[in-house]
Every structure is written in structure tokens, then in C-alpha cells.
Amino acid sequence: MAAKSTKTQGTTARGAAGLSIVIPMFNEARNLPALHERIAEVARFLKIKRNLAVEVVYVDDGSRDDSSAVAQTLPALPLDVQVVTLSRNFGKEAALLAGLEHARFGAVLFMDADGQHSPDLIETLVSRWQDDGYDVVYTAKAHRENEPFMRRLGVKTFYSLLNWRSRHKIPEDAGDFRLLSPRAAEALRQMPERNRFFKGLASWIGFKQVRVDYEPDERKHGVTTWNVWTLIGLSIEGLTSFSVAPLRVASALGLALAATALLFGGWILFETIFFGKDVPGYPSLVVSVMVIGGAQLLMIGVLGEYIGKLLAEIKGRPVYFVADHTVKSAEDGAQEIKEAKPVKVTKPRAPRAAE
Ligand code: UDP
Ligand code: MG
């Protein structure tokens, strides 16, 4: 791995004795007040029982409703409340990164804003981290049986491709609802890539990981932003981030086609020499041209995915921009920090060699 040094044990510059709860939100204004109330209850409990300071980082991912305004009015008691408003909708993965980078405490917990990730589980996740010493505590759906068959098949195929012959297996069914210990969160921050697939990255970093089964609740208000196409998009993102299996499939397919063509050619030669048939069938010709053409186009598409990724990484654009940032601290009531300009700055490009 690249040369950046990793902090060894639990402590970070961000202070270890605290938990930042990162919540990405896209049009979730109606879900916030109830969610916040439940999180505040958990925070109160954690403060008393474990003396753990808690902050919540709401990341407004370019909502079209007043999610940010609502979040800013939420009471900072007994926990700090940060609201990071992105300049537009960048997607959940970018919002998660924004939350991770703004989190001020060591440990970081990610959860959805729609109430599907029950705050009641936070205590369990914290206990696995603090009492049992796990670094990554991830949740996974306990039951998938009631999901549509095609979806389950899709998930299965995705993970078998993703994990095919890979040294490190990304657990199936793991969700974004997870807790990272200070050193795991710090490791995640060090991942330089712009194309992010959080579930994969959080697993890839290693350390002690443990699974907690849970049953997601129903969405309280609004509708999910995911559909078949966005899920396929995320799957391609995940696959190309973590695996070169699609490229290997291309090579394998090429090899298989070439071998078939060779056999077929041999057979035609045999027929011509021994049976005098010198005009092989026209349909077989068309079929083979189409098969080879189709396979080639498909594989050019696969190559294109990786090249597109390379381009995005090389351009080195920031993953998100912050339009507005407020911090309400539990202690001093309503101290506000406003930042008008984006906090992320693109690194200057290396000067070109003189031509
Ligand atoms: N979300 C986001 N940006 C987006 C889409 C979604 O921050 O572009 C947030 C959303 O507000 C929610 C979480 O990501 O808190 C999960 O989204 P959703 O409930 O739509 O997904 P599902 O639970 O159906 O997987
Ligand atoms: Mg949801």
C-alpha cells in the first residue's frame, strides 16, 4: 500500500472519547424531528452510562426541500449538531464522505435519515466497539426472504462477482449502517479515491470487524431514491472499484471464442479435404460474426468503465463542495460557524515538463 503512515492505536487528532453520527439526507425534512429526538435519547443514555460525548453530523446532499433549515433548528441537547449543506446533490457516497471529513470525534457511525436504521441499535453497536474491541461494526439484514427473487439474485450475482478470487471478501448484505472505531475511521479517511463505494472500503481496511443482524424499519416519509438503474449503477461502481473480474471475464471469453473458432476452422478443413464440401454454411458465418462482434462491443464497454474511472481519478476533482456549515455545540448553546466558501480545494496540478 502507499506510503502514508497509519495511526496505530485508538487515539486520533479528533479526540477519541466521542462518537460522531453521520446522517446523509436528501429530501428528508419530514423525517428529521422524530429521528433527532430518538438520537438525542440515545445520546443522553450514552453520556450517562459510558460518559461518551456524541455529535450528529447532518449532511444535506442538495435536498430540494428544507432539510437543512429543519436540521439547523434541531436542539443541540445533549449532543452537538453539525449541519453540512452541500452545494448540490452529489449522491449518498459523497455525502457520507463529507460527513466523515467533518466528524470531530474519533468514532464515526453512519446511518440513514429516513428512520430505516433504528437508533435503538446504536447502543448495541457502541457496545461491540467499546466492550468487545471491534473496529468495524456493520449491520446486515437478518432476513432477505421477503425480497423479490430477482433482487436477491442480483445481490447474489453482484457479490459473487465482487468477491471472485479476491483476497479479501466483502461481506454480503452488509449495509451502510455501521460504526467505525477511531482508527478505522482514520483509515477510511486516508483512502484517496474519488469514486467511493463505502461498504467495500470500510471492509477493505481490515481491523477487527463484526456483523450485527438487524431488521430495517419501514421508511417513515418520502420515497427511496434507489431504483433498478441506480442500483445497477452502484453495482458497476462497486465492481470496478474492487475487482478486475470483468476484465478477466473478457479475456476468458476471448479465449473461449478463439478456441471455438479454431475447432470450427479445423472441422471445415476436414470436411473440405475428406468430403469435398468447399462452401461452408452461410448461417454459421453470420452467427459467428455476430457473436464475436457482440462480445467485442460488450468488452469494449467494460474497458470503457475502467477508463472512465481512471479519468475521474486523474482529474482529481473534489468529491463535493460545501455551501454552508453550522455547528451548534451542546455546551455553549448556539455558537455558529459559517463557512461561505467550499472547504475542499483541488490540489494544484504538477507542472508540465517543458516541451
Ligand atoms: N441520500 C443522500 N443522497 C442521495 C440519495 C439518498 O444523501 O442522493 C440519503 C437519503 O436521504 C437516506 C439515505 O441516503 O438518508 C438512504 O437513501 P434511501 O432511503 O433513498 O435508500 P434505501 O434505504 O432505499 O437504500
Ligand atoms: Mg431508506
mmCIF file of N, CA and C in Angstrom, residues 21-119:
data_model
loop_
_atom_site.group_PDB
_atom_site.id
_atom_site.type_symbol
_atom_site.label_atom_id
_atom_site.label_comp_id
_atom_site.label_asym_id
_atom_site.label_seq_id
_atom_site.Cartn_x
_atom_site.Cartn_y
_atom_site.Cartn_z
ATOM 1 N N ILE A 21 -22.152 10.878 14.762
ATOM 2 C CA ILE A 21 -23.155 10.140 13.991
ATOM 3 C C ILE A 21 -23.394 10.900 12.692
ATOM 4 N N VAL A 22 -23.031 10.284 11.582
ATOM 5 C CA VAL A 22 -23.136 10.948 10.281
ATOM 6 C C VAL A 22 -24.429 10.514 9.586
ATOM 7 N N ILE A 23 -25.224 11.495 9.213
ATOM 8 C CA ILE A 23 -26.508 11.177 8.589
ATOM 9 C C ILE A 23 -26.661 11.924 7.267
ATOM 10 N N PRO A 24 -26.523 11.209 6.132
ATOM 11 C CA PRO A 24 -26.739 11.868 4.847
ATOM 12 C C PRO A 24 -28.236 12.044 4.625
ATOM 13 N N MET A 25 -28.605 13.160 4.050
ATOM 14 C CA MET A 25 -30.050 13.318 3.830
ATOM 15 C C MET A 25 -30.344 14.009 2.510
ATOM 16 N N PHE A 26 -31.335 13.484 1.848
ATOM 17 C CA PHE A 26 -31.775 14.041 0.586
ATOM 18 C C PHE A 26 -33.296 14.102 0.654
ATOM 19 N N ASN A 27 -33.818 15.289 0.820
ATOM 20 C CA ASN A 27 -35.263 15.493 0.970
ATOM 21 C C ASN A 27 -35.832 14.715 2.156
ATOM 22 N N GLU A 28 -35.276 14.911 3.316
ATOM 23 C CA GLU A 28 -35.722 14.159 4.492
ATOM 24 C C GLU A 28 -36.300 15.066 5.578
ATOM 25 N N ALA A 29 -36.667 16.299 5.245
ATOM 26 C CA ALA A 29 -37.104 17.254 6.264
ATOM 27 C C ALA A 29 -38.167 16.673 7.197
ATOM 28 N N ARG A 30 -39.102 15.926 6.618
ATOM 29 C CA ARG A 30 -40.200 15.425 7.452
ATOM 30 C C ARG A 30 -39.758 14.322 8.403
ATOM 31 N N ASN A 31 -38.645 13.682 8.075
ATOM 32 C CA ASN A 31 -38.192 12.588 8.945
ATOM 33 C C ASN A 31 -37.310 13.066 10.096
ATOM 34 N N LEU A 32 -36.765 14.276 9.944
ATOM 35 C CA LEU A 32 -35.716 14.704 10.874
ATOM 36 C C LEU A 32 -36.144 14.871 12.332
ATOM 37 N N PRO A 33 -37.224 15.630 12.600
ATOM 38 C CA PRO A 33 -37.518 15.899 14.018
ATOM 39 C C PRO A 33 -37.662 14.629 14.857
ATOM 40 N N ALA A 34 -38.403 13.651 14.330
ATOM 41 C CA ALA A 34 -38.616 12.421 15.098
ATOM 42 C C ALA A 34 -37.301 11.656 15.265
ATOM 43 N N LEU A 35 -36.536 11.611 14.172
ATOM 44 C CA LEU A 35 -35.260 10.895 14.230
ATOM 45 C C LEU A 35 -34.332 11.540 15.254
ATOM 46 N N HIS A 36 -34.287 12.872 15.205
ATOM 47 C CA HIS A 36 -33.373 13.595 16.095
ATOM 48 C C HIS A 36 -33.728 13.360 17.559
ATOM 49 N N GLU A 37 -35.012 13.327 17.799
ATOM 50 C CA GLU A 37 -35.458 13.103 19.178
ATOM 51 C C GLU A 37 -34.976 11.742 19.688
ATOM 52 N N ARG A 38 -35.086 10.736 18.816
ATOM 53 C CA ARG A 38 -34.660 9.397 19.234
ATOM 54 C C ARG A 38 -33.136 9.328 19.408
ATOM 55 N N ILE A 39 -32.426 10.024 18.525
ATOM 56 C CA ILE A 39 -30.962 10.017 18.656
ATOM 57 C C ILE A 39 -30.539 10.746 19.928
ATOM 58 N N ALA A 40 -31.239 11.841 20.238
ATOM 59 C CA ALA A 40 -30.918 12.602 21.445
ATOM 60 C C ALA A 40 -31.099 11.727 22.690
ATOM 61 N N GLU A 41 -32.140 10.903 22.658
ATOM 62 C CA GLU A 41 -32.371 9.986 23.790
ATOM 63 C C GLU A 41 -31.197 9.023 23.954
ATOM 64 N N VAL A 42 -30.782 8.456 22.812
ATOM 65 C CA VAL A 42 -29.650 7.520 22.855
ATOM 66 C C VAL A 42 -28.400 8.251 23.350
ATOM 67 N N ALA A 43 -28.205 9.490 22.868
ATOM 68 C CA ALA A 43 -27.018 10.267 23.256
ATOM 69 C C ALA A 43 -27.009 10.511 24.761
ATOM 70 N N ARG A 44 -28.177 10.817 25.293
ATOM 71 C CA ARG A 44 -28.281 11.060 26.742
ATOM 72 C C ARG A 44 -27.857 9.804 27.507
ATOM 73 N N PHE A 45 -28.352 8.672 27.023
ATOM 74 C CA PHE A 45 -28.053 7.394 27.644
ATOM 75 C C PHE A 45 -26.544 7.096 27.574
ATOM 76 N N LEU A 46 -25.952 7.335 26.399
ATOM 77 C CA LEU A 46 -24.517 7.051 26.224
ATOM 78 C C LEU A 46 -23.672 7.954 27.103
ATOM 79 N N LYS A 47 -24.133 9.179 27.273
ATOM 80 C CA LYS A 47 -23.412 10.143 28.104
ATOM 81 C C LYS A 47 -23.401 9.669 29.560
ATOM 82 N N ILE A 48 -24.578 9.238 30.017
ATOM 83 C CA ILE A 48 -24.674 8.830 31.416
ATOM 84 C C ILE A 48 -23.968 7.502 31.652
ATOM 85 N N LYS A 49 -24.265 6.534 30.792
ATOM 86 C CA LYS A 49 -23.762 5.184 31.033
ATOM 87 C C LYS A 49 -22.276 5.026 30.701
ATOM 88 N N ARG A 50 -21.840 5.680 29.620
ATOM 89 C CA ARG A 50 -20.466 5.444 29.160
ATOM 90 C C ARG A 50 -19.614 6.702 29.148
ATOM 91 N N ASN A 51 -20.192 7.812 29.560
ATOM 92 C CA ASN A 51 -19.502 9.088 29.502
ATOM 93 C C ASN A 51 -18.960 9.366 28.092
ATOM 94 N N LEU A 52 -19.792 9.057 27.132
ATOM 95 C CA LEU A 52 -19.405 9.204 25.728
ATOM 96 C C LEU A 52 -20.076 10.449 25.162
ATOM 97 N N ALA A 53 -19.256 11.372 24.659
ATOM 98 C CA ALA A 53 -19.831 12.571 24.039
ATOM 99 C C ALA A 53 -20.314 12.212 22.631
ATOM 100 N N VAL A 54 -21.421 12.783 22.248
ATOM 101 C CA VAL A 54 -21.984 12.449 20.939
ATOM 102 C C VAL A 54 -22.265 13.717 20.153
ATOM 103 N N GLU A 55 -21.973 13.666 18.852
ATOM 104 C CA GLU A 55 -22.429 14.751 17.982
ATOM 105 C C GLU A 55 -23.124 14.108 16.791
ATOM 106 N N VAL A 56 -24.017 14.853 16.184
ATOM 107 C CA VAL A 56 -24.634 14.339 14.977
ATOM 108 C C VAL A 56 -24.272 15.286 13.845
ATOM 109 N N VAL A 57 -23.878 14.688 12.717
ATOM 110 C CA VAL A 57 -23.484 15.490 11.554
ATOM 111 C C VAL A 57 -24.512 15.235 10.456
ATOM 112 N N TYR A 58 -25.412 16.192 10.256
ATOM 113 C CA TYR A 58 -26.382 16.047 9.182
ATOM 114 C C TYR A 58 -25.758 16.597 7.907
ATOM 115 N N VAL A 59 -25.720 15.756 6.879
ATOM 116 C CA VAL A 59 -25.174 16.232 5.607
ATOM 117 C C VAL A 59 -26.311 16.362 4.611
ATOM 118 N N ASP A 60 -26.644 17.601 4.273
ATOM 119 C CA ASP A 60 -27.718 17.818 3.318
ATOM 120 C C ASP A 60 -27.151 17.718 1.909
ATOM 121 N N ASP A 61 -27.531 16.643 1.237
ATOM 122 C CA ASP A 61 -26.979 16.360 -0.083
ATOM 123 C C ASP A 61 -27.834 17.034 -1.163
ATOM 124 N N GLY A 62 -27.868 18.354 -1.109
ATOM 125 C CA GLY A 62 -28.606 19.108 -2.133
ATOM 126 C C GLY A 62 -30.103 18.842 -2.147
ATOM 127 N N SER A 63 -30.699 18.747 -0.976
ATOM 128 C CA SER A 63 -32.140 18.490 -0.907
ATOM 129 C C SER A 63 -32.925 19.604 -1.580
ATOM 130 N N ARG A 64 -34.083 19.228 -2.120
ATOM 131 C CA ARG A 64 -34.943 20.253 -2.701
ATOM 132 C C ARG A 64 -35.974 20.737 -1.694
ATOM 133 N N ASP A 65 -36.081 20.072 -0.563
ATOM 134 C CA ASP A 65 -36.982 20.570 0.481
ATOM 135 C C ASP A 65 -36.130 21.340 1.505
ATOM 136 N N ASP A 66 -36.704 21.651 2.653
ATOM 137 C CA ASP A 66 -35.938 22.469 3.597
ATOM 138 C C ASP A 66 -35.224 21.625 4.666
ATOM 139 N N SER A 67 -34.631 20.531 4.235
ATOM 140 C CA SER A 67 -33.913 19.640 5.164
ATOM 141 C C SER A 67 -32.877 20.403 5.992
ATOM 142 N N SER A 68 -32.080 21.257 5.330
ATOM 143 C CA SER A 68 -31.032 21.990 6.051
ATOM 144 C C SER A 68 -31.630 22.908 7.100
ATOM 145 N N ALA A 69 -32.642 23.671 6.704
ATOM 146 C CA ALA A 69 -33.261 24.621 7.621
ATOM 147 C C ALA A 69 -33.830 23.889 8.831
ATOM 148 N N VAL A 70 -34.477 22.763 8.572
ATOM 149 C CA VAL A 70 -35.048 21.992 9.685
ATOM 150 C C VAL A 70 -33.917 21.475 10.582
ATOM 151 N N ALA A 71 -32.872 20.951 9.967
ATOM 152 C CA ALA A 71 -31.759 20.400 10.755
ATOM 153 C C ALA A 71 -31.130 21.483 11.627
ATOM 154 N N GLN A 72 -31.047 22.699 11.085
ATOM 155 C CA GLN A 72 -30.419 23.778 11.862
ATOM 156 C C GLN A 72 -31.250 24.205 13.065
ATOM 157 N N THR A 73 -32.528 23.906 13.041
ATOM 158 C CA THR A 73 -33.359 24.284 14.189
ATOM 159 C C THR A 73 -33.392 23.192 15.257
ATOM 160 N N LEU A 74 -32.811 22.044 14.972
ATOM 161 C CA LEU A 74 -32.883 20.941 15.945
ATOM 162 C C LEU A 74 -32.071 21.281 17.194
ATOM 163 N N PRO A 75 -32.570 20.909 18.366
ATOM 164 C CA PRO A 75 -31.887 21.277 19.605
ATOM 165 C C PRO A 75 -30.562 20.544 19.792
ATOM 166 N N ALA A 76 -29.545 21.302 20.206
ATOM 167 C CA ALA A 76 -28.225 20.701 20.451
ATOM 168 C C ALA A 76 -28.156 20.253 21.903
ATOM 169 N N LEU A 77 -29.004 19.357 22.238
ATOM 170 C CA LEU A 77 -29.016 18.859 23.609
ATOM 171 C C LEU A 77 -29.478 17.416 23.668
ATOM 172 N N PRO A 78 -28.744 16.559 24.240
ATOM 173 C CA PRO A 78 -27.454 16.707 24.911
ATOM 174 C C PRO A 78 -26.281 16.471 23.949
ATOM 175 N N LEU A 79 -26.525 16.670 22.684
ATOM 176 C CA LEU A 79 -25.462 16.361 21.726
ATOM 177 C C LEU A 79 -25.202 17.560 20.822
ATOM 178 N N ASP A 80 -23.999 17.648 20.272
ATOM 179 C CA ASP A 80 -23.696 18.727 19.325
ATOM 180 C C ASP A 80 -24.368 18.429 17.993
ATOM 181 N N VAL A 81 -24.724 19.481 17.295
ATOM 182 C CA VAL A 81 -25.354 19.278 15.999
ATOM 183 C C VAL A 81 -24.589 20.056 14.929
ATOM 184 N N GLN A 82 -24.071 19.340 13.968
ATOM 185 C CA GLN A 82 -23.435 19.996 12.816
ATOM 186 C C GLN A 82 -24.363 19.828 11.627
ATOM 187 N N VAL A 83 -24.486 20.861 10.840
ATOM 188 C CA VAL A 83 -25.222 20.725 9.587
ATOM 189 C C VAL A 83 -24.300 21.141 8.451
ATOM 190 N N VAL A 84 -24.017 20.206 7.580
ATOM 191 C CA VAL A 84 -23.156 20.481 6.426
ATOM 192 C C VAL A 84 -24.047 20.459 5.191
ATOM 193 N N THR A 85 -24.163 21.584 4.530
ATOM 194 C CA THR A 85 -25.024 21.629 3.349
ATOM 195 C C THR A 85 -24.153 21.612 2.101
ATOM 196 N N LEU A 86 -24.311 20.605 1.288
ATOM 197 C CA LEU A 86 -23.507 20.517 0.068
ATOM 198 C C LEU A 86 -24.088 21.442 -1.003
ATOM 199 N N SER A 87 -23.243 21.800 -1.970
ATOM 200 C CA SER A 87 -23.667 22.800 -2.942
ATOM 201 C C SER A 87 -24.694 22.274 -3.934
ATOM 202 N N ARG A 88 -24.790 20.967 -4.054
ATOM 203 C CA ARG A 88 -25.817 20.341 -4.889
ATOM 204 C C ARG A 88 -25.918 18.880 -4.495
ATOM 205 N N ASN A 89 -26.737 18.123 -5.200
ATOM 206 C CA ASN A 89 -26.847 16.696 -4.918
ATOM 207 C C ASN A 89 -25.662 15.948 -5.529
ATOM 208 N N PHE A 90 -24.832 15.362 -4.672
ATOM 209 C CA PHE A 90 -23.644 14.656 -5.154
ATOM 210 C C PHE A 90 -23.809 13.141 -5.041
ATOM 211 N N GLY A 91 -24.870 12.693 -4.398
ATOM 212 C CA GLY A 91 -25.068 11.254 -4.208
ATOM 213 C C GLY A 91 -24.676 10.842 -2.795
ATOM 214 N N LYS A 92 -25.265 9.743 -2.357
ATOM 215 C CA LYS A 92 -25.087 9.330 -0.962
ATOM 216 C C LYS A 92 -23.626 9.076 -0.594
ATOM 217 N N GLU A 93 -22.880 8.461 -1.499
ATOM 218 C CA GLU A 93 -21.490 8.126 -1.175
ATOM 219 C C GLU A 93 -20.681 9.397 -0.886
ATOM 220 N N ALA A 94 -20.920 10.441 -1.696
ATOM 221 C CA ALA A 94 -20.218 11.709 -1.480
ATOM 222 C C ALA A 94 -20.650 12.332 -0.159
ATOM 223 N N ALA A 95 -21.945 12.222 0.140
ATOM 224 C CA ALA A 95 -22.457 12.788 1.390
ATOM 225 C C ALA A 95 -21.823 12.080 2.593
ATOM 226 N N LEU A 96 -21.648 10.770 2.470
ATOM 227 C CA LEU A 96 -21.021 10.019 3.566
ATOM 228 C C LEU A 96 -19.593 10.507 3.786
ATOM 229 N N LEU A 97 -18.889 10.753 2.684
ATOM 230 C CA LEU A 97 -17.506 11.231 2.798
ATOM 231 C C LEU A 97 -17.476 12.612 3.452
ATOM 232 N N ALA A 98 -18.403 13.478 3.041
ATOM 233 C CA ALA A 98 -18.464 14.818 3.633
ATOM 234 C C ALA A 98 -18.665 14.703 5.146
ATOM 235 N N GLY A 99 -19.544 13.801 5.555
ATOM 236 C CA GLY A 99 -19.795 13.596 6.981
ATOM 237 C C GLY A 99 -18.554 13.095 7.687
ATOM 238 N N LEU A 100 -17.888 12.134 7.056
ATOM 239 C CA LEU A 100 -16.676 11.555 7.653
ATOM 240 C C LEU A 100 -15.618 12.640 7.842
ATOM 241 N N GLU A 101 -15.484 13.506 6.848
ATOM 242 C CA GLU A 101 -14.436 14.521 6.928
ATOM 243 C C GLU A 101 -14.784 15.655 7.899
ATOM 244 N N HIS A 102 -16.057 15.840 8.202
ATOM 245 C CA HIS A 102 -16.438 16.885 9.148
ATOM 246 C C HIS A 102 -16.573 16.372 10.574
ATOM 247 N N ALA A 103 -16.616 15.051 10.732
ATOM 248 C CA ALA A 103 -16.799 14.473 12.072
ATOM 249 C C ALA A 103 -15.671 14.937 12.990
ATOM 250 N N ARG A 104 -16.020 15.385 14.187
ATOM 251 C CA ARG A 104 -14.985 15.909 15.091
ATOM 252 C C ARG A 104 -14.578 14.923 16.164
ATOM 253 N N PHE A 105 -15.338 13.847 16.315
ATOM 254 C CA PHE A 105 -14.957 12.847 17.305
ATOM 255 C C PHE A 105 -14.281 11.666 16.622
ATOM 256 N N GLY A 106 -13.648 10.841 17.440
ATOM 257 C CA GLY A 106 -12.881 9.729 16.872
ATOM 258 C C GLY A 106 -13.740 8.699 16.164
ATOM 259 N N ALA A 107 -14.695 8.134 16.895
ATOM 260 C CA ALA A 107 -15.509 7.075 16.304
ATOM 261 C C ALA A 107 -16.612 7.685 15.440
ATOM 262 N N VAL A 108 -16.948 7.000 14.373
ATOM 263 C CA VAL A 108 -17.963 7.525 13.456
ATOM 264 C C VAL A 108 -19.015 6.455 13.179
ATOM 265 N N LEU A 109 -20.268 6.866 13.252
ATOM 266 C CA LEU A 109 -21.350 5.943 12.940
ATOM 267 C C LEU A 109 -22.157 6.523 11.789
ATOM 268 N N PHE A 110 -22.443 5.697 10.790
ATOM 269 C CA PHE A 110 -23.239 6.158 9.647
ATOM 270 C C PHE A 110 -24.635 5.588 9.735
ATOM 271 N N MET A 111 -25.627 6.424 9.527
ATOM 272 C CA MET A 111 -26.988 5.890 9.438
ATOM 273 C C MET A 111 -27.864 6.753 8.530
ATOM 274 N N ASP A 112 -28.947 6.167 8.026
ATOM 275 C CA ASP A 112 -29.841 6.891 7.115
ATOM 276 C C ASP A 112 -30.763 7.823 7.871
ATOM 277 N N ALA A 113 -31.307 8.790 7.137
ATOM 278 C CA ALA A 113 -32.160 9.794 7.764
ATOM 279 C C ALA A 113 -33.639 9.411 7.739
ATOM 280 N N ASP A 114 -33.962 8.327 7.040
ATOM 281 C CA ASP A 114 -35.384 8.041 6.822
ATOM 282 C C ASP A 114 -36.012 7.169 7.897
ATOM 283 N N GLY A 115 -35.258 6.883 8.964
ATOM 284 C CA GLY A 115 -35.830 6.103 10.065
ATOM 285 C C GLY A 115 -35.712 4.601 9.848
ATOM 286 N N GLN A 116 -35.110 4.181 8.705
ATOM 287 C CA GLN A 116 -34.998 2.736 8.468
ATOM 288 C C GLN A 116 -33.929 2.107 9.357
ATOM 289 N N HIS A 117 -32.942 2.926 9.705
ATOM 290 C CA HIS A 117 -31.904 2.440 10.619
ATOM 291 C C HIS A 117 -32.265 2.878 12.030
ATOM 292 N N SER A 118 -32.685 1.930 12.819
ATOM 293 C CA SER A 118 -33.228 2.275 14.125
ATOM 294 C C SER A 118 -32.156 2.794 15.099
ATOM 295 N N PRO A 119 -32.376 3.979 15.675
ATOM 296 C CA PRO A 119 -31.423 4.497 16.661
ATOM 297 C C PRO A 119 -31.283 3.571 17.874
#
